[in-house]
């Protein structure tokens, strides 16, 4: 149990375009999901907390108009990188918060490359 | 503690030896800590956790030690195997008031020599 998926696993897009990444909790409901970004050889940096039915809470320094988060159901949160630029190339990881243990269950990550 | 930067600290151990990975955390009010293993190109995988009312917890081949006085965590892996090669992160859970968000340490790469 407690499986989280992400789609796509890899995406290449051109500079200036937008790309959407999906995060799904497959066998449990998650009112809270989290989005992280990880650059090569670095740690996971929390970008935002996604709450079902309400606005996401962004960490300091993360542009909410550039990284749009939608958490429209208890099993799906999406992150849209708008007007992507090469510096947005990174590994994006989501997690879903368990409602009993409050443990975070991580997705497999999405590798975004902006050319 | 670990430095934040572009180069992960690396621990190289011989297969069969024990490994000890260290982590310093920042918030003295944190009461829940987790160790994760991350293989290349994958998401973090839960290894073991510990709450602040404990100073030691053991799992299968792994032990976590917590020293709240100096805000230090360690992960001990017994009889290290090639499959243990990965990057290891500690994380602080910021609790209910912060929606249980995690703050990750900078990580340590473990290399197991055959």
Coordinates of N, CA and C in Angstrom, one line a residue:
Chain A
X1 N 0.8 -1.2 0.0 CA 0.0 0.0 0.0 C 0.9 1.3 0.0
X2 N 0.2 2.4 0.0 CA 0.8 3.7 0.1 C 1.8 4.0 -1.1
X3 N 1.2 3.8 -2.3 CA 2.0 4.0 -3.5 C 1.6 5.4 -4.1
X4 N 2.7 6.1 -4.5 CA 2.5 7.4 -5.2 C 3.2 7.3 -6.5
X5 N 2.5 7.8 -7.5 CA 3.0 7.8 -8.9 C 3.2 9.2 -9.4
X6 N 4.0 9.3 -10.4 CA 4.2 10.6 -11.0 C 4.2 10.4 -12.5
X7 N 3.7 11.4 -13.2 CA 3.7 11.3 -14.7 C 3.9 12.7 -15.3
X8 N 4.7 12.8 -16.3 CA 5.6 11.8 -16.8 C 6.8 11.5 -16.0
X9 N 7.6 10.5 -16.3 CA 8.8 10.2 -15.5 C 9.9 11.1 -16.1
X10 N 9.8 11.4 -17.4 CA 10.8 12.3 -18.0 C 10.1 13.2 -19.0
X11 N 10.5 14.4 -19.1 CA 9.9 15.3 -20.1 C 11.0 16.3 -20.6
X12 N 11.0 16.5 -21.9 CA 11.9 17.5 -22.5 C 11.0 18.6 -23.1
X13 N 11.2 19.8 -22.8 CA 10.4 20.8 -23.4 C 11.2 22.0 -23.9
X14 N 10.7 22.8 -24.8 CA 11.4 24.0 -25.3 C 11.2 25.2 -24.4
X15 N 12.2 26.0 -24.3 CA 12.2 27.2 -23.5 C 11.0 28.0 -23.9
X16 N 10.3 28.5 -22.8 CA 9.1 29.3 -23.1 C 7.8 28.6 -23.0
X17 N 7.9 27.3 -23.1 CA 6.6 26.5 -23.0 C 6.3 26.1 -21.6
X18 N 5.1 25.5 -21.4 CA 4.7 25.1 -20.1 C 4.6 23.6 -20.0
X19 N 4.9 23.0 -18.9 CA 4.8 21.5 -18.7 C 4.1 21.2 -17.4
X20 N 3.2 20.2 -17.5 CA 2.5 19.8 -16.3 C 2.9 18.4 -15.8
X21 N 3.1 18.3 -14.5 CA 3.5 17.1 -13.9 C 2.4 16.6 -12.9
X22 N 2.0 15.4 -13.0 CA 1.0 14.8 -12.2 C 1.5 14.0 -11.0
X23 N 0.9 14.1 -9.9 CA 1.2 13.3 -8.7 C 0.0 12.6 -8.2
X24 N 0.0 11.3 -8.2 CA -1.2 10.6 -7.8 C -0.9 9.6 -6.6
X25 N -1.8 9.6 -5.6 CA -1.8 8.6 -4.6 C -2.7 7.5 -5.0
X26 N -2.1 6.3 -5.2 CA -2.9 5.2 -5.9 C -3.8 4.5 -5.0
X27 N -3.5 4.3 -3.8 CA -4.3 3.5 -2.9 C -4.7 4.1 -1.6
X28 N -4.6 5.4 -1.5 CA -5.0 6.1 -0.3 C -5.3 7.6 -0.7
X29 N -6.1 8.2 0.1 CA -6.5 9.6 -0.1 C -5.5 10.5 0.6
X30 N -5.2 11.6 0.0 CA -4.2 12.5 0.6 C -4.7 14.0 0.5
X31 N -5.1 14.5 1.6 CA -5.5 15.9 1.6 C -4.3 16.9 1.4
X32 N -3.1 16.4 1.7 CA -1.9 17.2 1.6 C -0.9 16.4 0.8
X33 N -0.3 17.2 -0.2 CA 0.8 16.6 -1.0 C 1.9 17.7 -1.0
X34 N 3.1 17.3 -1.3 CA 4.2 18.2 -1.3 C 5.0 18.1 -2.6
X35 N 5.5 19.2 -3.0 CA 6.4 19.2 -4.2 C 7.8 19.7 -3.8
X36 N 8.7 18.9 -4.3 CA 10.1 19.2 -4.1 C 10.9 19.3 -5.4
X37 N 12.0 20.0 -5.4 CA 12.9 20.1 -6.5 C 14.2 19.7 -6.1
X38 N 14.9 19.0 -6.9 CA 16.3 18.5 -6.6 C 17.2 18.7 -7.7
X39 N 18.2 19.5 -7.5 CA 19.2 19.7 -8.5 C 20.3 18.7 -8.4
X40 N 21.1 18.4 -9.4 CA 22.1 17.3 -9.3 C 23.1 17.5 -8.1
X41 N 23.3 16.4 -7.4 CA 24.2 16.3 -6.3 C 23.7 17.3 -5.1
X42 N 22.5 17.6 -5.1 CA 22.0 18.4 -4.0 C 20.8 17.7 -3.3
X43 N 20.3 18.3 -2.2 CA 19.3 17.7 -1.5 C 17.9 18.1 -2.1
X44 N 16.9 17.5 -1.5 CA 15.5 17.9 -1.9 C 15.2 19.2 -1.2
X45 N 14.6 20.1 -2.0 CA 14.2 21.4 -1.5 C 12.7 21.5 -1.6
X46 N 12.0 21.7 -0.5 CA 10.6 21.8 -0.6 C 10.2 23.1 -1.3
X47 N 9.3 22.9 -2.3 CA 8.8 24.1 -3.1 C 7.5 24.6 -2.5
X48 N 6.5 23.6 -2.2 CA 5.2 24.0 -1.8 C 4.5 22.9 -1.2
X49 N 3.5 23.3 -0.4 CA 2.6 22.3 0.2 C 1.2 22.5 -0.5
X50 N 0.7 21.4 -1.0 CA -0.5 21.4 -1.8 C -1.6 20.8 -1.0
X51 N -2.7 21.6 -0.8 CA -3.8 21.2 0.0 C -5.1 21.0 -0.8
X52 N -5.7 19.9 -0.7 CA -6.9 19.6 -1.5 C -8.0 20.7 -1.2
X53 N -8.4 21.3 -2.3 CA -9.5 22.2 -2.2 C -9.1 23.6 -1.8
X54 N -7.9 23.9 -1.6 CA -7.5 25.2 -1.2 C -6.1 25.6 -1.9
X55 N -5.7 26.8 -1.7 CA -4.5 27.3 -2.4 C -3.3 26.6 -1.7
X56 N -2.3 26.4 -2.6 CA -1.0 25.8 -2.1 C -0.3 26.9 -1.3
X57 N 0.6 26.4 -0.4 CA 1.5 27.2 0.4 C 2.9 27.1 -0.1
X58 N 3.4 28.2 -0.6 CA 4.7 28.2 -1.2 C 5.8 28.5 -0.3
X59 N 7.0 27.9 -0.4 CA 8.1 28.2 0.4 C 8.7 29.5 -0.1
X60 N 9.5 30.1 0.8 CA 10.1 31.4 0.5 C 11.0 31.3 -0.8
X61 N 10.9 32.2 -1.7 CA 11.7 32.2 -2.9 C 11.1 31.4 -4.1
X62 N 10.0 30.7 -3.9 CA 9.4 30.0 -4.9 C 8.3 30.8 -5.5
X63 N 8.3 31.0 -6.8 CA 7.3 31.9 -7.5 C 6.0 31.2 -7.7
X64 N 5.0 31.6 -7.1 CA 3.7 30.9 -7.3 C 3.1 31.0 -8.6
X65 N 3.4 32.1 -9.3 CA 2.9 32.3 -10.7 C 3.7 31.5 -11.7
X66 N 4.8 31.0 -11.3 CA 5.6 30.2 -12.3 C 5.4 28.7 -12.0
X67 N 5.2 28.4 -10.8 CA 5.0 27.0 -10.5 C 3.5 26.9 -9.9
X68 N 2.6 26.6 -10.9 CA 1.2 26.5 -10.5 C 0.9 25.1 -10.0
X69 N 0.2 25.1 -8.8 CA -0.2 23.9 -8.2 C -1.7 23.8 -8.1
X70 N -2.2 22.6 -8.5 CA -3.6 22.4 -8.4 C -3.8 21.1 -7.7
X71 N -4.7 21.0 -6.7 CA -4.9 19.8 -5.9 C -6.4 19.6 -5.9
X72 N -7.0 19.2 -7.0 CA -8.4 19.2 -7.2 C -9.1 18.0 -6.6
X73 N -8.4 17.0 -6.3 CA -9.0 15.8 -5.8 C -8.1 15.2 -4.7
X74 N -8.6 14.3 -3.9 CA -7.9 13.7 -2.8 C -6.8 12.7 -3.3
X75 N -6.7 12.5 -4.6 CA -5.7 11.6 -5.1 C -4.8 12.2 -6.1
X76 N -5.0 13.5 -6.5 CA -4.2 14.1 -7.6 C -3.8 15.5 -7.3
X77 N -2.5 15.8 -7.4 CA -2.0 17.1 -7.4 C -1.2 17.3 -8.7
X78 N -1.3 18.5 -9.3 CA -0.5 18.8 -10.4 C 0.4 20.0 -10.2
X79 N 1.6 19.9 -10.8 CA 2.5 21.1 -10.8 C 2.7 21.5 -12.2
X80 N 2.4 22.7 -12.6 CA 2.7 23.2 -13.9 C 3.8 24.2 -13.9
X81 N 4.9 23.9 -14.6 CA 6.0 24.9 -14.7 C 5.7 25.7 -15.9
X82 N 5.4 27.0 -15.7 CA 5.0 27.9 -16.8 C 6.2 28.6 -17.4
X83 N 6.2 28.9 -18.7 CA 7.3 29.6 -19.3 C 8.6 29.0 -18.9
X84 N 8.8 27.8 -19.1 CA 10.0 27.1 -18.6 C 11.3 27.6 -19.2
X85 N 12.3 27.7 -18.4 CA 13.6 28.1 -18.9 C 14.6 27.0 -18.6
X86 N 15.8 27.0 -19.2 CA 16.8 26.0 -18.9 C 17.1 25.8 -17.4
X87 N 17.1 26.9 -16.7 CA 17.4 26.9 -15.2 C 16.3 26.1 -14.4
X88 N 15.2 25.9 -15.1 CA 14.1 25.1 -14.4 C 14.4 23.6 -14.6
X89 N 15.3 23.2 -15.4 CA 15.7 21.8 -15.5 C 16.1 21.3 -14.2
X90 N 15.4 20.2 -13.8 CA 15.6 19.7 -12.5 C 14.9 18.3 -12.3
X91 N 15.0 17.7 -11.2 CA 14.3 16.5 -10.8 C 13.2 17.0 -9.8
X92 N 11.9 16.8 -10.2 CA 10.8 17.2 -9.4 C 10.2 16.0 -8.8
X93 N 10.0 16.0 -7.5 CA 9.5 14.9 -6.7 C 8.3 15.3 -5.9
X94 N 7.3 14.5 -5.9 CA 6.1 14.8 -5.0 C 6.0 13.8 -3.9
X95 N 5.3 14.1 -2.9 CA 5.0 13.2 -1.8 C 3.6 13.4 -1.4
X96 N 3.0 12.4 -0.8 CA 1.6 12.5 -0.3 C 1.6 12.1 1.2
X97 N 0.9 12.9 1.9 CA 0.9 12.7 3.4 C -0.2 11.7 3.8
X98 N 0.3 10.6 4.5 CA -0.7 9.6 5.0 C -1.6 10.2 6.0
X99 N -2.8 9.8 6.1 CA -3.8 10.4 7.0 C -3.8 9.8 8.3
X100 N -3.1 8.6 8.5 CA -3.1 8.0 9.8 C -1.7 8.2 10.4
X101 N -0.7 7.9 9.7 CA 0.7 7.9 10.3 C 1.3 9.3 10.1
X102 N 0.8 10.1 9.2 CA 1.4 11.4 8.8 C 2.8 11.2 8.3
X103 N 3.0 10.0 7.7 CA 4.3 9.8 7.0 C 4.1 10.3 5.6
X104 N 5.2 10.8 5.0 CA 5.2 11.2 3.6 C 5.6 10.0 2.7
X105 N 4.8 9.7 1.7 CA 5.1 8.7 0.7 C 5.5 9.4 -0.6
X106 N 6.7 9.0 -1.1 CA 7.3 9.7 -2.2 C 7.0 9.1 -3.5
X107 N 6.8 9.9 -4.5 CA 6.7 9.5 -5.9 C 8.1 9.2 -6.4
X108 N 8.2 8.6 -7.7 CA 9.5 8.3 -8.2 C 10.2 9.4 -8.9
X109 N 9.6 10.6 -9.0 CA 10.3 11.8 -9.5 C 10.0 11.9 -11.0
X110 N 10.1 13.2 -11.5 CA 10.0 13.5 -12.9 C 11.2 14.4 -13.3
X111 N 12.0 13.9 -14.3 CA 13.1 14.6 -14.8 C 12.7 15.6 -15.8
X112 N 12.8 16.9 -15.6 CA 12.5 17.9 -16.5 C 13.7 18.5 -17.1
X113 N 13.8 18.5 -18.5 CA 14.9 19.1 -19.2 C 14.3 20.2 -20.1
X114 N 14.8 21.4 -20.0 CA 14.3 22.5 -20.8 C 15.4 22.9 -21.7
X115 N 15.1 22.8 -23.0 CA 16.2 23.1 -24.0 C 16.0 24.5 -24.6
Chain B
X1 N 28.6 18.5 11.4 CA 27.5 18.7 10.5 C 27.9 18.6 9.1
X2 N 27.0 18.7 8.2 CA 27.3 18.6 6.8 C 27.2 20.0 6.1
X3 N 28.0 20.3 5.2 CA 28.0 21.5 4.5 C 27.0 21.5 3.4
X4 N 26.4 22.6 3.1 CA 25.5 22.7 2.0 C 26.2 23.1 0.8
X5 N 26.1 22.5 -0.3 CA 26.9 22.9 -1.5 C 26.6 21.9 -2.6
X6 N 27.5 22.0 -3.6 CA 27.3 21.2 -4.8 C 27.9 19.9 -4.8
X7 N 28.6 19.5 -3.7 CA 29.3 18.3 -3.6 C 28.8 17.5 -2.4
X8 N 28.2 16.3 -2.6 CA 27.8 15.5 -1.5 C 28.9 14.9 -0.8
X9 N 29.0 15.0 0.5 CA 30.0 14.2 1.2 C 29.9 12.7 0.8
X10 N 31.0 12.0 0.7 CA 31.0 10.6 0.4 C 31.6 9.8 1.4
X11 N 30.9 8.7 1.7 CA 31.5 7.7 2.7 C 31.7 6.4 1.9
X12 N 33.0 5.9 1.9 CA 33.3 4.7 1.1 C 33.6 3.6 2.1
X13 N 33.0 2.5 2.0 CA 33.2 1.4 3.0 C 33.4 0.1 2.2
X14 N 34.0 -0.8 2.9 CA 34.2 -2.1 2.3 C 32.9 -3.0 2.6
X15 N 32.6 -3.7 1.6 CA 31.4 -4.6 1.8 C 31.6 -5.5 3.1
X16 N 30.6 -5.5 3.8 CA 30.6 -6.3 5.1 C 30.9 -5.5 6.3
X17 N 31.5 -4.3 6.1 CA 31.8 -3.4 7.2 C 30.5 -2.7 7.7
X18 N 30.6 -2.0 8.8 CA 29.5 -1.2 9.3 C 29.7 0.2 8.7
X19 N 28.6 0.9 8.5 CA 28.6 2.3 8.0 C 27.9 3.2 9.0
X20 N 28.5 4.4 9.2 CA 27.8 5.3 10.1 C 27.7 6.6 9.3
X21 N 26.5 7.1 9.1 CA 26.2 8.3 8.4 C 25.7 9.3 9.4
X22 N 26.2 10.5 9.4 CA 25.8 11.6 10.4 C 25.0 12.7 9.7
X23 N 24.3 13.4 10.6 CA 23.4 14.5 10.1 C 23.2 15.4 11.3
X24 N 23.3 16.7 11.0 CA 23.0 17.7 12.0 C 21.7 18.4 11.6
X25 N 20.8 18.6 12.6 CA 19.5 19.3 12.3 C 19.5 20.6 12.9
X26 N 18.6 21.5 12.5 CA 18.6 22.9 12.9 C 17.6 23.3 14.0
X27 N 16.4 22.6 14.0 CA 15.4 23.1 14.8 C 15.3 22.3 16.1
X28 N 15.6 22.9 17.2 CA 15.5 22.2 18.5 C 14.1 21.7 18.9
X29 N 13.1 22.3 18.3 CA 11.7 22.0 18.6 C 11.3 20.8 17.8
X30 N 12.0 20.3 16.8 CA 11.6 19.2 15.9 C 11.5 17.9 16.8
X31 N 10.5 17.1 16.6 CA 10.3 16.0 17.4 C 10.1 14.7 16.7
X32 N 10.4 14.7 15.3 CA 10.3 13.5 14.6 C 11.3 13.6 13.4
X33 N 12.0 12.5 13.3 CA 13.1 12.5 12.3 C 13.1 11.2 11.5
X34 N 13.4 11.4 10.2 CA 13.4 10.2 9.3 C 14.7 10.1 8.5
X35 N 15.1 8.9 8.2 CA 16.2 8.7 7.3 C 15.6 8.1 6.0
X36 N 16.1 8.6 4.9 CA 15.7 8.2 3.6 C 16.9 7.7 2.8
X37 N 16.7 6.8 1.9 CA 17.7 6.3 0.9 C 17.2 6.7 -0.4
X38 N 18.1 7.3 -1.2 CA 17.7 7.7 -2.6 C 18.7 7.1 -3.6
X39 N 18.3 6.2 -4.4 CA 19.1 5.7 -5.5 C 18.9 6.6 -6.7
X40 N 19.9 6.5 -7.6 CA 20.0 7.5 -8.7 C 18.8 7.5 -9.6
X41 N 18.2 8.6 -9.8 CA 17.0 8.8 -10.6 C 15.7 8.3 -10.0
X42 N 15.7 8.1 -8.7 CA 14.5 7.6 -8.1 C 14.1 8.6 -6.9
X43 N 12.9 8.4 -6.4 CA 12.5 9.1 -5.3 C 13.0 8.6 -4.0
X44 N 12.9 9.3 -2.9 CA 13.5 8.8 -1.6 C 12.7 7.6 -1.1
X45 N 13.4 6.8 -0.4 CA 12.8 5.6 0.1 C 12.9 5.6 1.6
X46 N 11.9 5.4 2.4 CA 11.9 5.4 3.8 C 12.8 4.3 4.4
X47 N 13.6 4.6 5.3 CA 14.5 3.6 6.0 C 14.0 3.4 7.4
X48 N 14.1 4.4 8.2 CA 13.7 4.3 9.6 C 13.5 5.7 10.2
X49 N 12.7 5.7 11.2 CA 12.3 7.0 11.8 C 12.5 6.9 13.3
X50 N 12.5 8.1 14.0 CA 12.7 8.1 15.4 C 12.0 9.4 15.9
X51 N 11.4 9.3 17.1 CA 10.7 10.4 17.7 C 11.7 10.9 18.8
X52 N 11.4 12.2 19.2 CA 12.4 12.8 20.1 C 12.3 12.3 21.5
X53 N 11.3 11.4 21.8 CA 11.3 10.8 23.2 C 12.1 9.5 23.2
X54 N 12.9 9.3 22.1 CA 13.8 8.1 22.1 C 15.1 8.6 21.7
X55 N 16.2 7.8 22.1 CA 17.5 8.2 21.6 C 18.1 7.1 20.7
X56 N 17.4 6.0 20.6 CA 17.9 4.9 19.7 C 16.7 4.1 19.2
X57 N 16.8 3.7 18.0 CA 15.8 2.8 17.4 C 16.4 1.9 16.4
X58 N 16.0 0.6 16.5 CA 16.7 -0.4 15.6 C 15.7 -0.9 14.6
X59 N 16.2 -1.2 13.4 CA 15.4 -1.9 12.4 C 16.3 -3.1 11.9
X60 N 15.9 -3.5 10.8 CA 16.7 -4.6 10.2 C 18.0 -4.1 9.6
X61 N 19.1 -4.4 10.2 CA 20.4 -4.0 9.8 C 20.7 -2.5 10.0
X62 N 19.7 -1.7 10.4 CA 19.9 -0.3 10.6 C 19.5 0.1 12.0
X63 N 20.2 1.2 12.5 CA 20.0 1.8 13.8 C 20.1 3.3 13.6
X64 N 19.1 4.0 14.2 CA 19.2 5.4 14.2 C 19.4 5.9 15.7
X65 N 20.4 6.8 15.8 CA 20.7 7.4 17.1 C 20.3 8.9 17.1
X66 N 19.7 9.4 18.1 CA 19.4 10.8 18.2 C 20.0 11.4 19.5
X67 N 20.7 12.5 19.3 CA 21.3 13.2 20.4 C 20.7 14.6 20.3
X68 N 19.7 14.8 21.2 CA 19.0 16.1 21.1 C 19.8 17.3 21.7
X69 N 20.7 16.9 22.5 CA 21.6 18.0 23.2 C 22.4 18.7 22.1
X70 N 22.9 18.0 21.2 CA 23.7 18.6 20.1 C 23.0 18.6 18.8
X71 N 21.8 18.2 18.8 CA 21.0 18.2 17.5 C 21.7 17.4 16.4
X72 N 21.9 16.1 16.8 CA 22.6 15.3 15.9 C 21.9 13.9 15.7
X73 N 21.9 13.4 14.5 CA 21.3 12.1 14.2 C 22.4 11.3 13.5
X74 N 22.4 10.0 13.7 CA 23.2 9.1 12.9 C 22.4 7.9 12.5
X75 N 22.9 7.4 11.4 CA 22.3 6.2 10.8 C 23.4 5.1 10.7
X76 N 23.3 4.0 11.4 CA 24.2 2.9 11.3 C 23.7 1.8 10.5
X77 N 24.5 1.4 9.6 CA 24.1 0.2 8.7 C 25.1 -0.9 9.0
X78 N 24.6 -2.0 9.5 CA 25.4 -3.2 9.8 C 25.7 -4.0 8.5
X79 N 26.9 -4.6 8.5 CA 27.2 -5.5 7.4 C 26.8 -4.9 6.0
X80 N 27.4 -3.8 5.7 CA 27.0 -3.0 4.5 C 27.1 -3.9 3.2
X81 N 26.1 -3.8 2.4 CA 26.1 -4.6 1.2 C 26.1 -3.7 -0.1
X82 N 26.5 -4.2 -1.2 CA 26.5 -3.3 -2.4 C 25.2 -2.6 -2.7
X83 N 24.1 -3.3 -2.4 CA 22.8 -2.7 -2.6 C 22.5 -1.5 -1.7
X84 N 23.4 -1.3 -0.7 CA 23.2 -0.1 0.1 C 23.8 1.1 -0.5
X85 N 24.5 1.0 -1.6 CA 25.1 2.2 -2.2 C 24.0 3.1 -2.7
X86 N 24.0 4.3 -2.2 CA 23.0 5.3 -2.5 C 23.3 6.6 -1.8
X87 N 22.4 7.6 -1.9 CA 22.6 8.8 -1.2 C 21.6 8.7 0.0
X88 N 22.0 9.1 1.2 CA 21.2 9.0 2.4 C 20.9 10.4 2.9
X89 N 19.7 10.7 3.2 CA 19.2 12.0 3.7 C 18.5 11.8 5.0
X90 N 18.8 12.7 6.0 CA 18.0 12.8 7.2 C 17.0 13.9 6.9
X91 N 15.9 13.8 7.6 CA 14.8 14.8 7.4 C 14.2 15.1 8.8
X92 N 13.9 16.4 9.0 CA 13.1 16.8 10.2 C 11.7 17.0 9.8
X93 N 10.7 16.4 10.5 CA 9.3 16.7 10.3 C 8.9 17.9 11.2
X94 N 8.4 18.9 10.5 CA 8.1 20.2 11.2 C 6.8 20.2 12.0
X95 N 6.1 19.1 12.0 CA 5.0 19.0 12.9 C 3.7 19.5 12.3
X96 N 2.6 19.3 13.1 CA 1.3 19.7 12.7 C 1.1 21.1 12.3
X97 N 1.7 22.0 13.0 CA 1.5 23.4 12.7 C 2.1 23.8 11.3
X98 N 3.0 23.0 10.8 CA 3.6 23.2 9.5 C 3.2 22.2 8.5
X99 N 2.0 21.6 8.7 CA 1.4 20.6 7.8 C 2.3 19.4 7.7
X100 N 3.1 19.1 8.7 CA 4.0 17.9 8.7 C 5.0 18.0 7.5
X101 N 5.4 19.2 7.1 CA 6.4 19.2 6.0 C 7.8 18.8 6.5
X102 N 8.6 18.3 5.6 CA 9.9 17.8 5.9 C 11.0 18.8 5.4
X103 N 12.0 19.0 6.2 CA 13.2 19.7 5.8 C 14.3 18.7 5.8
X104 N 14.9 18.6 4.6 CA 16.0 17.6 4.3 C 17.3 18.1 4.6
X105 N 18.2 17.3 5.2 CA 19.6 17.6 5.3 C 20.3 17.5 3.9
X106 N 21.6 17.8 3.9 CA 22.2 17.9 2.6 C 22.7 16.5 2.0
X107 N 22.6 15.5 2.7 CA 22.8 14.2 2.2 C 24.3 13.7 2.2
X108 N 24.4 12.4 2.2 CA 25.7 11.7 2.2 C 25.6 10.5 1.2
X109 N 26.6 10.5 0.3 CA 26.7 9.4 -0.7 C 27.5 8.2 0.0
X110 N 26.9 7.1 0.0 CA 27.5 5.9 0.5 C 28.0 5.0 -0.7
X111 N 29.3 4.7 -0.8 CA 29.8 3.8 -1.8 C 30.3 2.6 -1.1
X112 N 29.9 1.4 -1.6 CA 30.3 0.2 -1.0 C 31.2 -0.5 -1.9
X113 N 32.4 -0.7 -1.5 CA 33.5 -1.4 -2.3 C 33.3 -2.9 -2.2
X114 N 33.4 -3.6 -3.3 CA 33.2 -5.1 -3.2 C 34.5 -5.7 -2.6

